[in-house]
Structures are given as C-alpha cells and as structure tokens.
CSV table of C-alpha atoms in Angstrom, one decimal:
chain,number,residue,atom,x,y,z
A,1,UNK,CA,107.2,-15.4,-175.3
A,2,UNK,CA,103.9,-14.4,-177.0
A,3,UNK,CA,101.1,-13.3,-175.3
A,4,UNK,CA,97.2,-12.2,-176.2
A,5,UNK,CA,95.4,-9.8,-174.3
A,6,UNK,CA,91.9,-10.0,-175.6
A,7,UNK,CA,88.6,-8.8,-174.9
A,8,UNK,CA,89.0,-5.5,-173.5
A,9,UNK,CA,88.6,-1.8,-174.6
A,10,UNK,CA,91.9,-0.2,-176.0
A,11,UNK,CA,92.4,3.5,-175.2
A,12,UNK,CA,95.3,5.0,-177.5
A,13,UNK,CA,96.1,7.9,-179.3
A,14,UNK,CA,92.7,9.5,-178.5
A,15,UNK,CA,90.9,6.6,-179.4
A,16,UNK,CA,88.8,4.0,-177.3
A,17,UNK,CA,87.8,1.0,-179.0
A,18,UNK,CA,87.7,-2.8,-178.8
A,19,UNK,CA,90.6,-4.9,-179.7
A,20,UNK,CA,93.4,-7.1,-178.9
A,21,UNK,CA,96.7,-6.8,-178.2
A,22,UNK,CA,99.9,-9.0,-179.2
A,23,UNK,CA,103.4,-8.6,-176.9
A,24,UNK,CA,106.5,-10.7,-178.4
A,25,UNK,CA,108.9,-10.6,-174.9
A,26,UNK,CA,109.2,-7.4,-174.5
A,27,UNK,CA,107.9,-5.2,-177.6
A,28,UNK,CA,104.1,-4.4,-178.6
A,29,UNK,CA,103.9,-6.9,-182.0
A,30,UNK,CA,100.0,-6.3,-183.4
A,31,UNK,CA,97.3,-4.2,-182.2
A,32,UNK,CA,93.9,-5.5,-183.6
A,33,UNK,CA,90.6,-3.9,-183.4
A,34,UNK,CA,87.3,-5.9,-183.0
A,35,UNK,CA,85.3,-8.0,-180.4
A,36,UNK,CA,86.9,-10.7,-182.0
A,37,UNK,CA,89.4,-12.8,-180.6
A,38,UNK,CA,92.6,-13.6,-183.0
A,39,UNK,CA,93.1,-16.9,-183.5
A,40,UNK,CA,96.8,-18.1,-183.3
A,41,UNK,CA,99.0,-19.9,-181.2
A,42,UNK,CA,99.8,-18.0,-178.4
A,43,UNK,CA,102.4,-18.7,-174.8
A,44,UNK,CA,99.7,-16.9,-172.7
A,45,UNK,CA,96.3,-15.1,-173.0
A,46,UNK,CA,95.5,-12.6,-170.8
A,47,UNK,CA,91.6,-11.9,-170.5
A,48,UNK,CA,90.5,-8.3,-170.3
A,49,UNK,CA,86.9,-8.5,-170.6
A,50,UNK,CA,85.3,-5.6,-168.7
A,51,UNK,CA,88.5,-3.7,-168.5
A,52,UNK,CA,90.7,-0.7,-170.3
A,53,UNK,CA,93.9,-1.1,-171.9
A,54,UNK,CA,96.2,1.6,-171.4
A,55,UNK,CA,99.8,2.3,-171.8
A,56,UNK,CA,101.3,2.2,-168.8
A,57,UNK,CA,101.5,5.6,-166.9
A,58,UNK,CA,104.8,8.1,-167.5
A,59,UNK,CA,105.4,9.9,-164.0
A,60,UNK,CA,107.8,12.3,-164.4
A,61,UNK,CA,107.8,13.7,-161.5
A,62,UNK,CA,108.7,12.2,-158.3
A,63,UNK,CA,111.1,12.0,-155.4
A,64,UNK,CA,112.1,8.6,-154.0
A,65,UNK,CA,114.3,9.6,-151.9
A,66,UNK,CA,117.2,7.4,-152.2
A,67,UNK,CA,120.4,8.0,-151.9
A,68,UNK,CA,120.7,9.4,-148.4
A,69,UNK,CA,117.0,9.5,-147.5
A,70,UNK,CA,116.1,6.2,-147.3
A,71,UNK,CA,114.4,6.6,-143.9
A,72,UNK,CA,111.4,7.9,-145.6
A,73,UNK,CA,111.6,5.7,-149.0
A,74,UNK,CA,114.0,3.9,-151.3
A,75,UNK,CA,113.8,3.2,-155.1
A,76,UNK,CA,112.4,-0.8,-154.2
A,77,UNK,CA,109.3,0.3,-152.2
A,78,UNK,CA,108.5,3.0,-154.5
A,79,UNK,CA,108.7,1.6,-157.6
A,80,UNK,CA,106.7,-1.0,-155.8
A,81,UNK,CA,104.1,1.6,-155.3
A,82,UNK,CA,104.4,2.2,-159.0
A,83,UNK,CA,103.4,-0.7,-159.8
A,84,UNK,CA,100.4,-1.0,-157.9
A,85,UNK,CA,99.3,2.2,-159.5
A,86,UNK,CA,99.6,1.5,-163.1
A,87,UNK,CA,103.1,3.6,-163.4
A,88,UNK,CA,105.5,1.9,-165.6
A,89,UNK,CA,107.8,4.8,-165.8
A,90,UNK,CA,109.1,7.4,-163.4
A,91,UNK,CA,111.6,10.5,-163.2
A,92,UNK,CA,113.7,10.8,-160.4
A,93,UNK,CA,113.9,14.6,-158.9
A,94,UNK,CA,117.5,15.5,-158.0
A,95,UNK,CA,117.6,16.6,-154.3
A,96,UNK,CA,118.5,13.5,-152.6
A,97,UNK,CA,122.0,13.1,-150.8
A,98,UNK,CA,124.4,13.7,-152.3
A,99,UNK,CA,122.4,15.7,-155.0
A,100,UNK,CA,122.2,14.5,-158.5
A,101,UNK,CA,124.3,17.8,-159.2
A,102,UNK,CA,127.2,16.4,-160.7
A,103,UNK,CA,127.8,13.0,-163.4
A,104,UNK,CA,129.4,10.8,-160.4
A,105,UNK,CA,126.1,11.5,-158.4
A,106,UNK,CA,123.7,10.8,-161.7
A,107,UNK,CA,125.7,7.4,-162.7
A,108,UNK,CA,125.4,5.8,-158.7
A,109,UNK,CA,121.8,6.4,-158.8
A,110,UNK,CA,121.3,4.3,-162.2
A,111,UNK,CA,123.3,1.9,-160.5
A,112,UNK,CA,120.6,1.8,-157.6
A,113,UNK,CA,117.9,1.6,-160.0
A,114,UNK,CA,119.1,-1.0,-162.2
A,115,UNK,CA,119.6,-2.9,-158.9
A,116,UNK,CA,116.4,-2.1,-157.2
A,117,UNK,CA,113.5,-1.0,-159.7
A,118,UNK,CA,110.6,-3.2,-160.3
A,119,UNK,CA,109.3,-0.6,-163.1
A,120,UNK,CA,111.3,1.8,-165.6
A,121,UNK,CA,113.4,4.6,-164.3
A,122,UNK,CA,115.7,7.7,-165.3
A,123,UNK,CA,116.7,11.2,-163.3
A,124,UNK,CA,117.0,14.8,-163.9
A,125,UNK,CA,120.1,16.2,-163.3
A,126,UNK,CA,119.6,19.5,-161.2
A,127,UNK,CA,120.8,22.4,-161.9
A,128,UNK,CA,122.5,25.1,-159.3
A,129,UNK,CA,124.1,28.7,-159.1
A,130,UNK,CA,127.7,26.7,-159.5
A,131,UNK,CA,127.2,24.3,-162.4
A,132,UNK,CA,125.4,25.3,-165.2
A,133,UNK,CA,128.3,24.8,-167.6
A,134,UNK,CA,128.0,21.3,-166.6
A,135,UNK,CA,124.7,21.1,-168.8
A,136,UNK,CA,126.2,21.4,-172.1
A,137,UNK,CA,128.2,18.0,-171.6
A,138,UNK,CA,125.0,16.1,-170.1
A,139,UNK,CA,124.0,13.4,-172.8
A,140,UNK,CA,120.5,13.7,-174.1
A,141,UNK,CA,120.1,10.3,-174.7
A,142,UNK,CA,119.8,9.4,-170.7
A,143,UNK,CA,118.4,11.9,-169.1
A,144,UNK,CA,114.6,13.5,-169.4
A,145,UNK,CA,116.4,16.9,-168.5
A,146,UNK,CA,117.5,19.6,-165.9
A,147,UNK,CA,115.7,20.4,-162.7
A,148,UNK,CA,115.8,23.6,-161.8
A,149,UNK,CA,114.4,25.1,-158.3
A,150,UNK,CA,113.5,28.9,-158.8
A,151,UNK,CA,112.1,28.5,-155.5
A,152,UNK,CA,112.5,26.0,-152.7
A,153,UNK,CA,114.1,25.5,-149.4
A,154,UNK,CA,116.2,22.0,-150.7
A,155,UNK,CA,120.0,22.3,-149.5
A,156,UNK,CA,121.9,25.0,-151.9
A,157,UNK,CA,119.6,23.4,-155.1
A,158,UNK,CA,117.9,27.2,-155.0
A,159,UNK,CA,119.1,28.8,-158.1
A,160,UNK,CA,118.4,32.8,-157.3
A,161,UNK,CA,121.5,34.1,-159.6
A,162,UNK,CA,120.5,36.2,-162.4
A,163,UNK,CA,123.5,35.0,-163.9
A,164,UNK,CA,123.5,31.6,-163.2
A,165,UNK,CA,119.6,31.2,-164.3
A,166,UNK,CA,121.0,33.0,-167.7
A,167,UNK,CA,123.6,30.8,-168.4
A,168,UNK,CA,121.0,27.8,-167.4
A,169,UNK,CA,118.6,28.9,-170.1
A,170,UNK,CA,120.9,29.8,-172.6
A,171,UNK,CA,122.9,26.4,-172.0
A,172,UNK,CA,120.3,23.7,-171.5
A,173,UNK,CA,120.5,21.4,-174.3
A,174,UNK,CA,117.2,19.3,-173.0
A,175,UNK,CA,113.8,20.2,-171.4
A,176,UNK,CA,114.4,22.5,-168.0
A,177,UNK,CA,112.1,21.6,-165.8
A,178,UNK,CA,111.0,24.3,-163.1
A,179,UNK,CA,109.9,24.7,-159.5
A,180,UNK,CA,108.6,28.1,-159.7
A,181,UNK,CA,108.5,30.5,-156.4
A,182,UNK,CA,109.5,33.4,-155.5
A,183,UNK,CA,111.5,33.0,-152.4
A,184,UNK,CA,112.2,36.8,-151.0
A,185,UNK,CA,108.3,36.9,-151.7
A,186,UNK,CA,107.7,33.5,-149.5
A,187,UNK,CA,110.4,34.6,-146.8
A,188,UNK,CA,108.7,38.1,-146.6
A,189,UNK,CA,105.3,35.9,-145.4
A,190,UNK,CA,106.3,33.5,-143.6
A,191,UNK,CA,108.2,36.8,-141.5
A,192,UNK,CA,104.7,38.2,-141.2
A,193,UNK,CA,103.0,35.3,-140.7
A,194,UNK,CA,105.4,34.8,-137.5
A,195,UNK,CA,105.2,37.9,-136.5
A,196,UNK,CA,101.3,37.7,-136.1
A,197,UNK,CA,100.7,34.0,-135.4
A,198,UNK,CA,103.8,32.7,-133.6
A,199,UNK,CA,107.0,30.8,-134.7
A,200,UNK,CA,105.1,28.1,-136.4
A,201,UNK,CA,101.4,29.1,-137.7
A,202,UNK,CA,98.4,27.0,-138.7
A,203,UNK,CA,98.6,24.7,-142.1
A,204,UNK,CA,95.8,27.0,-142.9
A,205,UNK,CA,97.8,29.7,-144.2
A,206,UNK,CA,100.7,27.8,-145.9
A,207,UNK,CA,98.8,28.9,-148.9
A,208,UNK,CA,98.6,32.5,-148.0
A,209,UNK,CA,102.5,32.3,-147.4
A,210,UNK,CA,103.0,30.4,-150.3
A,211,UNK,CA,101.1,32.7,-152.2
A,212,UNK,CA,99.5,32.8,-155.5
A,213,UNK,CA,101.6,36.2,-156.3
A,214,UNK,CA,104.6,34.2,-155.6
A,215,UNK,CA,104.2,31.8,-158.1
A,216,UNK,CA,102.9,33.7,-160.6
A,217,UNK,CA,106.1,36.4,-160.5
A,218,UNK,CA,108.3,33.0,-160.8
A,219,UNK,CA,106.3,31.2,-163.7
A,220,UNK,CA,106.1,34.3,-166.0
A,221,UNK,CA,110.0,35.3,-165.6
A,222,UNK,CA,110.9,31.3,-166.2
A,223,UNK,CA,108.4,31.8,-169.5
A,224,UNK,CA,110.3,35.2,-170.4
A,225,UNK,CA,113.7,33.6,-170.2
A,226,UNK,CA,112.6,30.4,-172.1
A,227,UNK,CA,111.1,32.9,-174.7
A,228,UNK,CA,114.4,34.8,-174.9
A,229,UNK,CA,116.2,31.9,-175.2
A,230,UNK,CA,114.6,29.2,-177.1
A,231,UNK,CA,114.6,26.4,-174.0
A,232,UNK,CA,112.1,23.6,-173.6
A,233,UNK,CA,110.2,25.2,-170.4
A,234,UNK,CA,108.3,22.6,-168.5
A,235,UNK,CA,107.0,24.4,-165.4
A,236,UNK,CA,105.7,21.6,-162.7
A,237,UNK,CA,103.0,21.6,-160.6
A,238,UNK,CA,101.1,25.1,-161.7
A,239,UNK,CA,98.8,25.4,-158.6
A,240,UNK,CA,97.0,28.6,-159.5
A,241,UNK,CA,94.6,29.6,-161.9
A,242,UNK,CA,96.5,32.8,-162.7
A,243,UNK,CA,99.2,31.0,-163.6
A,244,UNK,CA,97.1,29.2,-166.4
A,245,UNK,CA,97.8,32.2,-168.7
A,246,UNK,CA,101.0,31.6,-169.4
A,247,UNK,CA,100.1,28.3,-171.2
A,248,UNK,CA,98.7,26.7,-174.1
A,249,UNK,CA,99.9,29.4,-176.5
A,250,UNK,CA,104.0,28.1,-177.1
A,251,UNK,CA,104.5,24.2,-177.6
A,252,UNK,CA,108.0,25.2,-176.7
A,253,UNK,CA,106.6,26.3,-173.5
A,254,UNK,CA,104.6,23.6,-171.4
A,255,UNK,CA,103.2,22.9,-167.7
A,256,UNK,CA,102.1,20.0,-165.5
A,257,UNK,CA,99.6,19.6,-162.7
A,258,UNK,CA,99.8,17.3,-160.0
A,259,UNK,CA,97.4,15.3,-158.7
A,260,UNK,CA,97.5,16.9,-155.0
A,261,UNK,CA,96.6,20.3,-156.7
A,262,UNK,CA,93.5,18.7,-158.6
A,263,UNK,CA,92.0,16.9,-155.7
A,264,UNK,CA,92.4,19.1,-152.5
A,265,UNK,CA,91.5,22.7,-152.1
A,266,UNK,CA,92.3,24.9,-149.0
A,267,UNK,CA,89.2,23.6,-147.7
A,268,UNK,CA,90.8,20.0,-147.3
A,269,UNK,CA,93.4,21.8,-144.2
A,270,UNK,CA,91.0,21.1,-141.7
A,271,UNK,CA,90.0,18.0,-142.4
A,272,UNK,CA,94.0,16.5,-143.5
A,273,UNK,CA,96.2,18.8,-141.8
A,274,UNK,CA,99.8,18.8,-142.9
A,275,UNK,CA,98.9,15.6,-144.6
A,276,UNK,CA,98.1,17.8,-147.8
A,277,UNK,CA,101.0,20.2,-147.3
A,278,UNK,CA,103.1,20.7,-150.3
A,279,UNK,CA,105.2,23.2,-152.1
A,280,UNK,CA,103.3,24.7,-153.7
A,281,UNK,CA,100.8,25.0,-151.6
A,282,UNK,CA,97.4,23.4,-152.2
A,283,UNK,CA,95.4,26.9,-152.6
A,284,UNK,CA,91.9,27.6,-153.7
A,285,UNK,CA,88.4,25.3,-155.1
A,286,UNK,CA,88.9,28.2,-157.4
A,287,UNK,CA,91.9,27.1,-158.5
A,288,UNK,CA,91.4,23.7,-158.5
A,289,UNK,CA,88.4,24.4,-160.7
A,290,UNK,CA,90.6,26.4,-162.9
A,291,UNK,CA,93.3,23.6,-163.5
A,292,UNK,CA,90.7,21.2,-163.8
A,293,UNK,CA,89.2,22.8,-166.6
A,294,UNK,CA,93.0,23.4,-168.3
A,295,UNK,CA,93.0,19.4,-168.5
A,296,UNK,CA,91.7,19.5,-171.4
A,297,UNK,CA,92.1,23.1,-173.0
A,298,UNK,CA,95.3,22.4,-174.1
A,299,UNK,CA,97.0,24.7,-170.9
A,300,UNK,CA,98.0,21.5,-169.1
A,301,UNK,CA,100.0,19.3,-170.8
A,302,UNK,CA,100.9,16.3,-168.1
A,303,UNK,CA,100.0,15.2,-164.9
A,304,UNK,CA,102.3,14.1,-162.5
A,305,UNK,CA,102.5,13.4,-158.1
A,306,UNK,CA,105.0,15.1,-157.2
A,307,UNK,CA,105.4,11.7,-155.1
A,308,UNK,CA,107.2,12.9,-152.1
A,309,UNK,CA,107.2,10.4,-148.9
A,310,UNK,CA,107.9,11.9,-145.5
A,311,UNK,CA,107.4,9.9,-142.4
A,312,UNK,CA,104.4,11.0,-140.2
A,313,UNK,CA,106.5,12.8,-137.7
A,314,UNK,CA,108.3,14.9,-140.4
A,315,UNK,CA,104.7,16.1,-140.6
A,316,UNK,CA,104.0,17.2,-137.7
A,317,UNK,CA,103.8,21.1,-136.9
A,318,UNK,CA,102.2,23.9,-138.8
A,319,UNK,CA,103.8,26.0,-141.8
A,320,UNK,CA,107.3,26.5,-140.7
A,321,UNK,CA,108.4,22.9,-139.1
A,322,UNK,CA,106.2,20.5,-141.0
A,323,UNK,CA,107.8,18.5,-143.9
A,324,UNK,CA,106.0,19.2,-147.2
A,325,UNK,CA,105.3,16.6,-149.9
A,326,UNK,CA,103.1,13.4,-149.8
A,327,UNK,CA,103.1,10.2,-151.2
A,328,UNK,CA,100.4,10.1,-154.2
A,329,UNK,CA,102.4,7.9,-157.2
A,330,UNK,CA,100.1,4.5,-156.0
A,331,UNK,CA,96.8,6.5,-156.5
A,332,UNK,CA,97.4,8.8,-159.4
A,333,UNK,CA,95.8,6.6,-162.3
A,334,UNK,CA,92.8,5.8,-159.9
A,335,UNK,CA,91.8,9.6,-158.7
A,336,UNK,CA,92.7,10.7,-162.4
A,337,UNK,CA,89.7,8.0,-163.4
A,338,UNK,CA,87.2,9.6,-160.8
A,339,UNK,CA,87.4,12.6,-162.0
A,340,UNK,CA,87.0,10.6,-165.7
A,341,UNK,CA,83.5,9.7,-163.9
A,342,UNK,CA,82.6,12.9,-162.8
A,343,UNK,CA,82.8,14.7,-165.8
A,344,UNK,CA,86.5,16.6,-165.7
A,345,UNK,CA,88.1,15.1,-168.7
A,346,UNK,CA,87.7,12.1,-170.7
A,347,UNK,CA,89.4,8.8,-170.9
A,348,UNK,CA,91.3,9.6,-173.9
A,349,UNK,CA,92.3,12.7,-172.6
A,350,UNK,CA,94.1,11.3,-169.3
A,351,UNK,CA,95.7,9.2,-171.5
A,352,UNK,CA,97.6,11.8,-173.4
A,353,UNK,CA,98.3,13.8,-170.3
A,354,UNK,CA,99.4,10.9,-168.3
A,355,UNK,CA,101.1,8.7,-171.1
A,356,UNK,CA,101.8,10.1,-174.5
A,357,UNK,CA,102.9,13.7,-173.9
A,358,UNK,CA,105.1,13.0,-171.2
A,359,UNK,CA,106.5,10.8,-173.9
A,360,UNK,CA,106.5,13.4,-176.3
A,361,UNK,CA,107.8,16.3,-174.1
A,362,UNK,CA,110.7,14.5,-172.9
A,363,UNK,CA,111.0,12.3,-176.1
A,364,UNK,CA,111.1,8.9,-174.9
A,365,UNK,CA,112.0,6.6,-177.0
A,366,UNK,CA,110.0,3.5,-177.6
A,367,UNK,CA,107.1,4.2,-174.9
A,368,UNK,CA,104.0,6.1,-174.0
A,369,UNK,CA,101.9,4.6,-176.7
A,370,UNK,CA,100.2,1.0,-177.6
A,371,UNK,CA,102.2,0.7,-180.9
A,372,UNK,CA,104.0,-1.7,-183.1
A,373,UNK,CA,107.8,-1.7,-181.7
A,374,UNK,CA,107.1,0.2,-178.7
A,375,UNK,CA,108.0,-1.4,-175.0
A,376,UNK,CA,105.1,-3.3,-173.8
A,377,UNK,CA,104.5,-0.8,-171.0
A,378,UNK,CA,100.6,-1.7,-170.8
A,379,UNK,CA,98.3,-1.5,-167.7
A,380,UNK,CA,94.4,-3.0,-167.1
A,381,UNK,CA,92.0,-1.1,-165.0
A,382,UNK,CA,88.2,-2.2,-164.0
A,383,UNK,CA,85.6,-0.2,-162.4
A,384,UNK,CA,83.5,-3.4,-161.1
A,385,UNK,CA,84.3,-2.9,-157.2
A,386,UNK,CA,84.6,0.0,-154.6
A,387,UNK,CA,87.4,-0.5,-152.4
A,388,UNK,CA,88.4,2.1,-149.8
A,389,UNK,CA,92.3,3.3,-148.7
A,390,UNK,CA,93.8,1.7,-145.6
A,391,UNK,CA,96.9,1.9,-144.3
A,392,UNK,CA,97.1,-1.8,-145.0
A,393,UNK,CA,97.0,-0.6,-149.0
A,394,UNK,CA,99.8,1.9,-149.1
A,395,UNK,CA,102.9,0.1,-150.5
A,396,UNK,CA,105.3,3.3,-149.9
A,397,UNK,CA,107.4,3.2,-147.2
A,398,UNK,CA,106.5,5.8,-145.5
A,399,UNK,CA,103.4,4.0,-144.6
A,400,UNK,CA,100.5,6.9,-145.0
A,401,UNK,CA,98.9,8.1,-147.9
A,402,UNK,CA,96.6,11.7,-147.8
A,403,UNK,CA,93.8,9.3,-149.7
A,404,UNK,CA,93.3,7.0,-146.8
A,405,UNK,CA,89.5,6.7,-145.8
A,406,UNK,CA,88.3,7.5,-149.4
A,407,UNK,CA,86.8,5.3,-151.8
A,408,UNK,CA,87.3,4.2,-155.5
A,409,UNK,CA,85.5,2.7,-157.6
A,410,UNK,CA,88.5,2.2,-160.3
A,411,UNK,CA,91.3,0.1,-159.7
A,412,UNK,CA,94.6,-1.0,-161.5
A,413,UNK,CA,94.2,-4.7,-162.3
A,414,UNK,CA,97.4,-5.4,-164.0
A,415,UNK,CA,100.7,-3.3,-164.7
A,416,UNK,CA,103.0,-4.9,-168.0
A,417,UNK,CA,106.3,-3.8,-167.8
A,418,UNK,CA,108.7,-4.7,-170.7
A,419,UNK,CA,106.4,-7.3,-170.8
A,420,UNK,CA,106.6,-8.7,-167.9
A,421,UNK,CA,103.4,-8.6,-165.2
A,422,UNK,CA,104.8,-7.0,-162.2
A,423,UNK,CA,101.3,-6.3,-160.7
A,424,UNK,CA,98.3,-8.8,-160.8
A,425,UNK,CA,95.4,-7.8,-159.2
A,426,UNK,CA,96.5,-7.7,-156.0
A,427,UNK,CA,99.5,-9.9,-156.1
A,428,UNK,CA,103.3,-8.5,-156.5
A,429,UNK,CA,106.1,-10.0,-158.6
A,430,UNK,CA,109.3,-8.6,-156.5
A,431,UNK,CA,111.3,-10.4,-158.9
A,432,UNK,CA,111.2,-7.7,-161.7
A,433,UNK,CA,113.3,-5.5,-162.6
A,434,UNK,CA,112.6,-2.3,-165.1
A,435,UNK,CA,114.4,-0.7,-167.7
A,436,UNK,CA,116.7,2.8,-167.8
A,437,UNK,CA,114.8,4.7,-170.4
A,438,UNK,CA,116.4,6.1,-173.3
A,439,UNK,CA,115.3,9.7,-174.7
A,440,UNK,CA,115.7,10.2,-178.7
C-alpha cells in the first residue's frame, strides 16, 4: 500500500519544515519538502494540515507488568496506552514474575508481545549478584541492554556486590542501564524517619528519605566504574540537579529524565499524594528547574516515564507501605509539548530526546527518524483544542493517571506503526500488532 501524508510541518533531524511524506507498507519511501502537494497515484492520503509530523516516540523505559503482575497492567492495555500517546516503541524493565533474569524468562515475554502488542516492543535483561556471566552470551541484536538496580527494593534484582557490579561492568557487551540509589543510605532514613514520625510517615518526606545524597553517591560510582571499564552507562531517571554534573562531558556516558521528575516538584505532595510517589523520589522546583534546563545543554540525553501502573490501593499509605511508580506512557509526548509552549525546549529538541537518541543510544535499527528505509513509525499532533484528563481518558489498566484534572492544549492525532494507523484521533485499531525491534 502507498500512502501520502501531505500538508503538515515535518520535524526531523533538528529541522521543522513543510513537506510530505511517502510510506510503501511498512517503510518510509520519499520525504519531500514544500507546501506543495506531490502529485502521483497514491492507495491513501492522509491530510495533515495544521499538524506536526514526528517520528513516533522511543520509550525506553517502562514497566508493563506482565508476566505475573497483570493485576495492575498487561502488555495489550499498555501498549494500548502507547498508542494513544504517540509511543511507537517501548522497553520492557525486567522485574516482573518471574524476572527477565535468565534467557527462558527473556524468550516467553517476546512470545507475549508478539501476541499481545499493538505498537513495537523489546526488554532488558536484568542483571543480579548471581548472573552476570550470563551477559556475555546475551545477543546484541535483540535486546536494548542490561538493567541494572544499584538501588531498589524489587525481589533479589538489588545488585549491592562489589564483585558482582565488577564483573557486570567489565562484562556487559551492550548499554547497562542503571537505577541509581544508595540503599544503606535510604534504609538509614527511612530508620529515622520511623523513629520520629511513626512506622509509615507522610509522602512529604519520601524525598528526604530518598535523598538527593543518595543518588548522587550511586550515580558517580556507576560513572567511575563505566569510566574504568569502558561500558555504555545510561543512568535513568536523574532526579537531582547535583547529579547533572556527571553528564554531558562522556558520549560513552549518558542519562535520562523522566517525565514525572520534569513536571512535579515536592510541592505537588500535597496536592497528589502518593499519586506522584516514585523511586526516585520527585524532589525539589530546584531540581526540576535544573533538569529542565539540562534538556537542552546536552546533560540529558532521553526522556522517558518510567511508566509504572499500580492499582489505587497499592497506593495507599505514606513512605513505607505505598506502592511507588505511576502510569505516565499515554501523556508523555503531550506534557513534553507544554513545556515546548512554555519555553523549556524546542520542538526539534524533544524530538531528539524523545526519538532519535534513544535510537542512537541503544542503536536501533531502522527507527527513530523520518528517513528513506526506515520503519514508518510516524505520529501527528495538533494544538487546535484543550481537552482536560478524566478517568474516562486513561487507557492503562490501572485506571488512574497523576495528570487527571489538568489540561492540554496538544494532543496525539494519529500514531503510524509499521505503517499501519493504530490510533486515529480518538478511535483505536485493536487489530494491530507491532514489531520486536532489532538493535545493530
């Protein structure tokens, strides 16, 4: 099938300009700048008057919580929610049940997707104190990399073995991505915090207990060992401005933000409650300031969710019982263009972080870019009606979002993936199915 998307403003390799676009099935076949529109004959036109053309949005970062969790969300609904937000792609985080810790575990969850995935897919394979000789037989070709948590409170996935994090660095053949905490530093808080406030104390000071000092010490020994070892560092979800430091100097060495970090501040606990608690913790207007401003000085390299459904009554409680995590993967694209509007970044900026160097950093082949070749991951957004967050909007299973009650003035008109329209302004193909990403 060939198919013409005219009309609307292309926004691509840190360019904006008018053009068309030409898929053939599956692949991007012409890209063609001008108002005008290119004759020829043509199995559907799309018309995107009034509207950017992006590629279609890399998450690489998100849990979906199937196998074994399902509950909360499964691989259909959220992928669903994908598609709604302009995601094409996502990475699948490795603390599910069982954990994607060994190859039997990896292979039954590409099974899922292939079965269940209305928008491309792949997983990191986690790393833990037992397997890191695992990594070396791992092919590069289907996975985005290892996840590695240097600081979390997921089953036995904490890796605190100075000999096991050595042979994880020196081994890893493929990005290592990193959840950076120091855990004796957050256990030694959350003792005081008890101590002083009760057995479970306010949200309010899950950023005190989740401290800045604790993320910093973990950040800048992952950077040390990734420096004394040559690995791909990607450290996820920086949440402090102190941590910024440690960036922008080392293409070797990169980090993401997330977009619960960029939008709340601690200020946002007493109007959202444990709705906005994550690890980390959502800290400081400084902060968020701070990693606004790294969007586009080159510290920040992608932006992800962190996409992490818990049903409402996992979230009840204070710092100790309440779940952590929130679903944010239908929204990303949408808050990202806000803060396009007021002034953060520009267009062609979000587009890199969002799109092209999650591409790059994880080396996907074939996407992340409008090109000749490439998959035609493409998605259309307008900014020609508010609409406000219900619960009627969220698609995630879970059936909350932290974003309910605000308003946007972007939304995602149509998400292209392979190709195919999965989303159409509103209305959902359930009949697609994505593609397992390959990495070069």
């Amino acid at each position: 099938m060939k198919t013409l998307i005219y009309g609307g403003i292309i926004v691509n390799e840190d360019r904006s300009h008018y053009g068309s676009l030409v898929m053939e099935n599956d692949v991007i076949a012409e890209i063609i700048e001008g108002k005008e529109i290119p004759c020829g004959n043509y199995d559907r036109k799309i018309d995107a008057t009034g509207l950017f053309v992006l590629p279609g949005v890399i998450d690489s970062h998100v849990h979906f919580r199937e196998p074994g969790l399902t509950a909360k969300a499964d691989v259909g609904t959220e992928s669903e929610a994908a598609a709604y937000g302009g995601v094409t792609t996502f990475f699948d985080m490795p603390n599910t049940v069982p954990q994607t810790t060994s190859v039997d575990a990896l292979d039954a969850k590409f099974r899922i997707a292939r079965e269940k995935s209305h928008v491309n897919y792949s997983f990191f394979f986690g790393a833990t104190n037992s397997n890191a000789d695992a990594l070396q037989t791992l092919d590069r070709h289907v996975v985005p990399g290892v996840k590695l948590f240097m600081g979390a409170s997921t089953g036995n996935m904490l890796v605190d073995s100075d000999d096991s994090l050595h042979k994880i660095f020196s081994n890893a053949t493929m990005p290592v991505m990193v959840h950076c905490e120091d855990t004796g530093m957050i256990n030694a808080n959350m003792t005081e915090a008890k101590s002083r406030y009760g057995d479970d104390p306010d949200v309010a000071l899950h950023p005190l207990i989740r401290s800045e000092e604790a993320c910093y010490a973990s950040s800048s020994r992952a950077v040390r060992m990734a420096r004394t070892y040559g690995t791909r560092l990607h450290v996820a979800h920086v949440s402090t401005a102190k941590e910024l430091e440690l960036f922008g100097h080392d293409g070797n060495i990169t980090a993401e933000a997330v977009i619960a970090h960029l939008f709340f501040s601690d200020e946002d606990y007493a109007r959202l409650g444990t709705r906005i608690k994550c690890n980390p913790a959502v800290k400081t207007a400084y902060d968020r300031s701070e990693l606004r401003k790294a969007l586009s000085s080159g510290a920040i390299s992608t932006v992800g969710t962190d996409h992490a459904p818990h049903l409402l009554k996992d979230k009840e409680g204070g710092c100790a019982r309440a779940a952590s995590g929130m679903p944010m993967i239908q929204f990303s694209l949408v808050t990202m263009l806000e803060l396009v509007d007021n002034g953060v970044l520009d267009m062609e900026r979000l587009v890199r972080l969002m799109c092209h160097n999650p591409a790059d950093i994880f080396e996907v082949r074939g996407r992340g870019y409008l090109r000749k070749g490439y998959k035609a991951d493409i998605v259309l957004v307008g900014r020609d009606r508010r609409w406000t967050v219900t619960g009627d909007t969220v698609r995630s299973k879970c059936g909350w979002s932290p974003m309910e009650g605000h308003a946007y003035d972007w939304r995602v008109v149509k998400t292209i993936c392979n190709g195919q329209v999965v989303y159409d302004d509103g209305t959902f193909y359930d009949n697609i199915r994505g593609e397992q990403v390959m990495f070069r």
